[in-house]
PDB file of C-alpha atoms in Angstrom:
ATOM      1  CA  MET X   1      -5.702  -7.029 -16.412  1.00 45.00           C
ATOM      2  CA  ASN X   2      -3.292  -9.400 -14.685  1.00 70.00           C
ATOM      3  CA  ARG X   3      -4.619 -11.390 -11.782  1.00 80.00           C
ATOM      4  CA  LYS X   4      -2.580 -11.267  -8.596  1.00 90.00           C
ATOM      5  CA  PRO X   5      -1.174 -14.664  -7.625  1.00 95.00           C
ATOM      6  CA  LYS X   6      -2.827 -16.373  -4.687  1.00 97.00           C
ATOM      7  CA  ILE X   7      -0.387 -18.001  -2.290  1.00 98.00           C
ATOM      8  CA  THR X   8      -1.870 -20.206   0.412  1.00 98.00           C
ATOM      9  CA  ILE X   9       0.047 -21.326   3.485  1.00 97.00           C
ATOM     10  CA  VAL X  10      -1.517 -24.449   5.029  1.00 97.00           C
ATOM     11  CA  GLY X  11      -0.501 -24.761   8.660  1.00 95.00           C
ATOM     12  CA  ALA X  12      -0.147 -21.017   9.102  1.00 95.00           C
ATOM     13  CA  GLY X  13      -0.772 -21.239  12.838  1.00 92.00           C
ATOM     14  CA  GLY X  14       2.765 -22.455  13.437  1.00 87.00           C
ATOM     15  CA  TYR X  15       5.144 -20.341  15.473  1.00 82.00           C
ATOM     16  CA  VAL X  16       8.163 -20.094  13.185  1.00 87.00           C
ATOM     17  CA  PHE X  17       7.844 -21.346   9.620  1.00 89.00           C
ATOM     18  CA  PRO X  18       4.702 -19.474   8.483  1.00 92.00           C
ATOM     19  CA  LEU X  19       6.066 -16.135   9.646  1.00 92.00           C
ATOM     20  CA  ARG X  20       9.451 -16.754   8.033  1.00 93.00           C
ATOM     21  CA  LEU X  21       7.739 -17.842   4.806  1.00 94.00           C
ATOM     22  CA  ALA X  22       5.564 -14.732   4.720  1.00 94.00           C
ATOM     23  CA  VAL X  23       8.560 -12.454   5.277  1.00 94.00           C
ATOM     24  CA  ASP X  24      10.463 -14.239   2.497  1.00 95.00           C
ATOM     25  CA  ILE X  25       7.512 -14.124   0.087  1.00 95.00           C
ATOM     26  CA  LEU X  26       6.775 -10.464   0.720  1.00 95.00           C
ATOM     27  CA  SER X  27      10.423  -9.485   0.285  1.00 94.00           C
ATOM     28  CA  PHE X  28      10.150 -10.115  -3.464  1.00 94.00           C
ATOM     29  CA  PRO X  29       8.703  -7.160  -5.401  1.00 92.00           C
ATOM     30  CA  GLU X  30       7.067  -9.630  -7.804  1.00 91.00           C
ATOM     31  CA  LEU X  31       5.162 -11.271  -4.946  1.00 94.00           C
ATOM     32  CA  CYS X  32       4.449  -8.492  -2.450  1.00 92.00           C
ATOM     33  CA  ASP X  33       1.196  -7.621  -4.246  1.00 92.00           C
ATOM     34  CA  SER X  34      -0.054 -11.213  -4.007  1.00 95.00           C
ATOM     35  CA  VAL X  35      -3.094 -12.519  -2.231  1.00 96.00           C
ATOM     36  CA  LEU X  36      -1.641 -14.296   0.807  1.00 97.00           C
ATOM     37  CA  HIS X  37      -4.172 -16.704   2.290  1.00 98.00           C
ATOM     38  CA  LEU X  38      -3.328 -18.187   5.687  1.00 98.00           C
ATOM     39  CA  HIS X  39      -5.005 -21.439   6.694  1.00 97.00           C
ATOM     40  CA  ASP X  40      -4.910 -23.484   9.869  1.00 96.00           C
ATOM     41  CA  ILE X  41      -7.314 -25.720  11.762  1.00 95.00           C
ATOM     42  CA  ARG X  42      -6.632 -23.780  14.976  1.00 94.00           C
ATOM     43  CA  ALA X  43      -8.304 -20.360  14.771  1.00 96.00           C
ATOM     44  CA  ASP X  44      -6.503 -19.010  17.857  1.00 94.00           C
ATOM     45  CA  ARG X  45      -3.037 -19.779  16.525  1.00 94.00           C
ATOM     46  CA  LEU X  46      -4.011 -18.607  13.054  1.00 96.00           C
ATOM     47  CA  GLU X  47      -5.125 -15.233  14.423  1.00 97.00           C
ATOM     48  CA  ARG X  48      -1.722 -14.713  16.029  1.00 95.00           C
ATOM     49  CA  THR X  49       0.036 -15.280  12.697  1.00 96.00           C
ATOM     50  CA  ARG X  50      -2.494 -13.162  10.787  1.00 97.00           C
ATOM     51  CA  SER X  51      -2.019 -10.288  13.198  1.00 96.00           C
ATOM     52  CA  LEU X  52       1.773 -10.369  12.953  1.00 95.00           C
ATOM     53  CA  ILE X  53       1.748 -10.541   9.140  1.00 96.00           C
ATOM     54  CA  SER X  54      -0.901  -7.829   8.960  1.00 97.00           C
ATOM     55  CA  GLY X  55       1.384  -5.593  11.015  1.00 96.00           C
ATOM     56  CA  LEU X  56       4.238  -6.312   8.630  1.00 94.00           C
ATOM     57  CA  VAL X  57       2.078  -5.466   5.607  1.00 96.00           C
ATOM     58  CA  LYS X  58       0.908  -2.179   7.182  1.00 97.00           C
ATOM     59  CA  ARG X  59       4.337  -1.170   8.479  1.00 96.00           C
ATOM     60  CA  HIS X  60       5.916  -1.588   5.042  1.00 95.00           C
ATOM     61  CA  ARG X  61       2.853  -0.295   3.158  1.00 96.00           C
ATOM     62  CA  LEU X  62       2.701  -3.407   0.994  1.00 96.00           C
ATOM     63  CA  PRO X  63      -0.100  -3.936  -1.500  1.00 96.00           C
ATOM     64  CA  THR X  64      -0.568  -7.494  -0.200  1.00 96.00           C
ATOM     65  CA  ARG X  65      -4.123  -8.683   0.253  1.00 96.00           C
ATOM     66  CA  LEU X  66      -4.194 -10.832   3.377  1.00 97.00           C
ATOM     67  CA  ALA X  67      -6.857 -13.453   4.042  1.00 97.00           C
ATOM     68  CA  ALA X  68      -7.036 -16.044   6.820  1.00 97.00           C
ATOM     69  CA  GLY X  69      -9.404 -18.773   7.885  1.00 97.00           C
ATOM     70  CA  THR X  70     -10.007 -22.320   9.007  1.00 98.00           C
ATOM     71  CA  ASP X  71     -11.927 -23.327   5.868  1.00 98.00           C
ATOM     72  CA  ARG X  72      -9.461 -25.401   3.810  1.00 97.00           C
ATOM     73  CA  LYS X  73     -11.565 -25.266   0.647  1.00 98.00           C
ATOM     74  CA  ALA X  74     -11.754 -21.467   0.733  1.00 98.00           C
ATOM     75  CA  ALA X  75      -8.001 -21.302   1.279  1.00 98.00           C
ATOM     76  CA  LEU X  76      -7.290 -23.600  -1.668  1.00 98.00           C
ATOM     77  CA  ASP X  77      -9.903 -22.165  -4.040  1.00 98.00           C
ATOM     78  CA  GLY X  78      -8.003 -20.584  -6.946  1.00 97.00           C
ATOM     79  CA  ALA X  79      -4.606 -20.932  -5.271  1.00 98.00           C
ATOM     80  CA  ASP X  80      -1.645 -20.637  -7.597  1.00 97.00           C
ATOM     81  CA  TYR X  81       0.775 -21.861  -4.932  1.00 97.00           C
ATOM     82  CA  VAL X  82       0.043 -23.949  -1.857  1.00 98.00           C
ATOM     83  CA  ILE X  83       2.790 -24.118   0.748  1.00 97.00           C
ATOM     84  CA  VAL X  84       2.387 -26.953   3.243  1.00 95.00           C
ATOM     85  CA  ALA X  85       3.901 -26.038   6.618  1.00 92.00           C
ATOM     86  CA  PHE X  86       1.931 -28.081   9.125  1.00 90.00           C
ATOM     87  CA  GLN X  87       2.744 -30.534  11.884  1.00 84.00           C
ATOM     88  CA  VAL X  88      -0.077 -33.044  12.163  1.00 86.00           C
ATOM     89  CA  GLY X  89      -0.570 -33.881  15.815  1.00 79.00           C
ATOM     90  CA  GLY X  90       1.413 -30.902  17.070  1.00 78.00           C
ATOM     91  CA  VAL X  91       4.151 -30.969  19.660  1.00 78.00           C
ATOM     92  CA  GLU X  92       2.434 -33.737  21.637  1.00 80.00           C
ATOM     93  CA  ALA X  93       2.709 -36.163  18.710  1.00 80.00           C
ATOM     94  CA  TYR X  94       6.301 -35.085  18.043  1.00 81.00           C
ATOM     95  CA  ARG X  95       7.173 -35.990  21.625  1.00 83.00           C
ATOM     96  CA  HIS X  96       6.039 -39.555  20.911  1.00 84.00           C
ATOM     97  CA  ASP X  97       8.115 -39.608  17.694  1.00 84.00           C
ATOM     98  CA  VAL X  98      11.203 -39.197  19.865  1.00 84.00           C
ATOM     99  CA  GLN X  99      10.229 -41.025  23.055  1.00 86.00           C
ATOM    100  CA  ILE X 100       8.848 -44.276  21.611  1.00 86.00           C
ATOM    101  CA  PRO X 101      11.993 -45.127  19.596  1.00 86.00           C
ATOM    102  CA  ARG X 102      14.128 -44.108  22.619  1.00 87.00           C
ATOM    103  CA  LYS X 103      12.190 -46.602  24.746  1.00 91.00           C
ATOM    104  CA  PHE X 104      13.415 -49.323  22.374  1.00 90.00           C
ATOM    105  CA  GLY X 105      17.041 -48.164  22.350  1.00 87.00           C
ATOM    106  CA  LEU X 106      17.035 -45.836  19.332  1.00 83.00           C
ATOM    107  CA  ASP X 107      17.971 -42.306  20.366  1.00 82.00           C
ATOM    108  CA  GLN X 108      17.319 -40.117  17.316  1.00 77.00           C
ATOM    109  CA  CYS X 109      18.856 -36.670  17.194  1.00 70.00           C
ATOM    110  CA  VAL X 110      15.874 -35.475  15.121  1.00 68.00           C
ATOM    111  CA  GLY X 111      12.682 -37.418  15.558  1.00 60.00           C
ATOM    112  CA  ASP X 112      10.582 -35.841  12.831  1.00 65.00           C
ATOM    113  CA  THR X 113      12.636 -36.303   9.683  1.00 72.00           C
ATOM    114  CA  LEU X 114      14.265 -39.723   9.850  1.00 74.00           C
ATOM    115  CA  GLY X 115      14.005 -43.130  11.458  1.00 82.00           C
ATOM    116  CA  PRO X 116      10.882 -44.427  13.183  1.00 84.00           C
ATOM    117  CA  GLY X 117       9.827 -40.944  14.336  1.00 83.00           C
ATOM    118  CA  GLY X 118       9.932 -39.700  10.745  1.00 84.00           C
ATOM    119  CA  VAL X 119       7.858 -42.665   9.597  1.00 87.00           C
ATOM    120  CA  PHE X 120       5.284 -42.012  12.335  1.00 86.00           C
ATOM    121  CA  ARG X 121       5.074 -38.351  11.393  1.00 87.00           C
ATOM    122  CA  GLY X 122       4.877 -39.186   7.701  1.00 89.00           C
ATOM    123  CA  LEU X 123       2.000 -41.573   8.292  1.00 89.00           C
ATOM    124  CA  ARG X 124       0.158 -38.853  10.216  1.00 90.00           C
ATOM    125  CA  SER X 125       0.798 -36.312   7.450  1.00 91.00           C
ATOM    126  CA  LEU X 126      -0.216 -38.374   4.429  1.00 93.00           C
ATOM    127  CA  GLY X 127      -3.944 -38.320   5.221  1.00 92.00           C
ATOM    128  CA  ALA X 128      -3.939 -34.522   5.440  1.00 94.00           C
ATOM    129  CA  LEU X 129      -1.906 -34.286   2.231  1.00 95.00           C
ATOM    130  CA  ARG X 130      -4.421 -36.558   0.479  1.00 95.00           C
ATOM    131  CA  ARG X 131      -7.292 -34.238   1.479  1.00 95.00           C
ATOM    132  CA  ILE X 132      -5.356 -31.170   0.320  1.00 96.00           C
ATOM    133  CA  ALA X 133      -4.586 -32.820  -3.025  1.00 96.00           C
ATOM    134  CA  SER X 134      -8.226 -33.775  -3.518  1.00 96.00           C
ATOM    135  CA  ASP X 135      -9.342 -30.196  -2.857  1.00 97.00           C
ATOM    136  CA  MET X 136      -6.633 -28.817  -5.136  1.00 97.00           C
ATOM    137  CA  LYS X 137      -7.768 -31.052  -8.014  1.00 96.00           C
ATOM    138  CA  ALA X 138     -11.245 -29.560  -7.700  1.00 97.00           C
ATOM    139  CA  LEU X 139     -10.488 -25.963  -6.688  1.00 98.00           C
ATOM    140  CA  SER X 140      -7.019 -25.107  -7.997  1.00 97.00           C
ATOM    141  CA  PRO X 141      -6.077 -27.722 -10.614  1.00 96.00           C
ATOM    142  CA  GLN X 142      -3.239 -25.577 -11.988  1.00 95.00           C
ATOM    143  CA  GLY X 143      -1.851 -24.847  -8.516  1.00 96.00           C
ATOM    144  CA  LEU X 144       1.626 -25.917  -7.488  1.00 96.00           C
ATOM    145  CA  ILE X 145       2.110 -27.477  -4.066  1.00 96.00           C
ATOM    146  CA  LEU X 146       5.352 -26.677  -2.289  1.00 94.00           C
ATOM    147  CA  GLN X 147       6.221 -29.106   0.481  1.00 90.00           C
ATOM    148  CA  TYR X 148       7.735 -27.371   3.525  1.00 88.00           C
ATOM    149  CA  ALA X 149       6.761 -29.841   6.245  1.00 86.00           C
ATOM    150  CA  ASN X 150       8.850 -32.619   7.708  1.00 85.00           C
ATOM    151  CA  PRO X 151       9.434 -35.433   7.080  1.00 87.00           C
ATOM    152  CA  MET X 152      10.344 -33.912   3.742  1.00 85.00           C
ATOM    153  CA  SER X 153      11.195 -37.098   1.843  1.00 86.00           C
ATOM    154  CA  ILE X 154       8.079 -39.026   2.891  1.00 87.00           C
ATOM    155  CA  ASN X 155       5.779 -36.042   2.328  1.00 90.00           C
ATOM    156  CA  CYS X 156       7.244 -35.273  -1.103  1.00 89.00           C
ATOM    157  CA  TRP X 157       7.076 -38.908  -2.131  1.00 89.00           C
ATOM    158  CA  GLY X 158       3.476 -39.206  -0.916  1.00 89.00           C
ATOM    159  CA  THR X 159       2.395 -35.916  -2.465  1.00 90.00           C
ATOM    160  CA  SER X 160       3.935 -36.770  -5.855  1.00 88.00           C
ATOM    161  CA  SER X 161       1.682 -39.813  -6.092  1.00 90.00           C
ATOM    162  CA  LEU X 162      -1.512 -37.780  -5.581  1.00 90.00           C
ATOM    163  CA  GLY X 163      -1.842 -36.332  -9.093  1.00 88.00           C
ATOM    164  CA  ILE X 164      -1.106 -32.657  -8.444  1.00 90.00           C
ATOM    165  CA  LYS X 165       1.807 -30.481  -9.450  1.00 92.00           C
TER     166      LYS X 165
END
């Protein structure tokens, strides 16, 4: 008997990316019967995403098994794929990524992927990525992490040094 792949989205309480990811994942016949585990530290935002994806699964009569919760270890336990889609610090921190450099004369068109704002965001993200990697080593050592959070280059570089795939 083949085991269904477990796909975990970390940061699933976001407004855009987690929903788009779920739609993309579930559009593949090979993946629509997966276990899709949604994780976020904010239960209220997570419930919104879970409800929307649950509606999608029911409407299209997909065999997807949907799970959601704020327990990171449960979300990562046995995960085959871990998609990171979070924004550490939320919109409030992002505002600082743009406004602080602007105060010193650097007006960035995108404050979360490059320049000082990207460095700030990367520094905030690396601690969370380190905790995820530690849990993956213990709970899903064969799992593959897919980086979907900005700043992409810093997060990928940091994640690659943490000893996970």
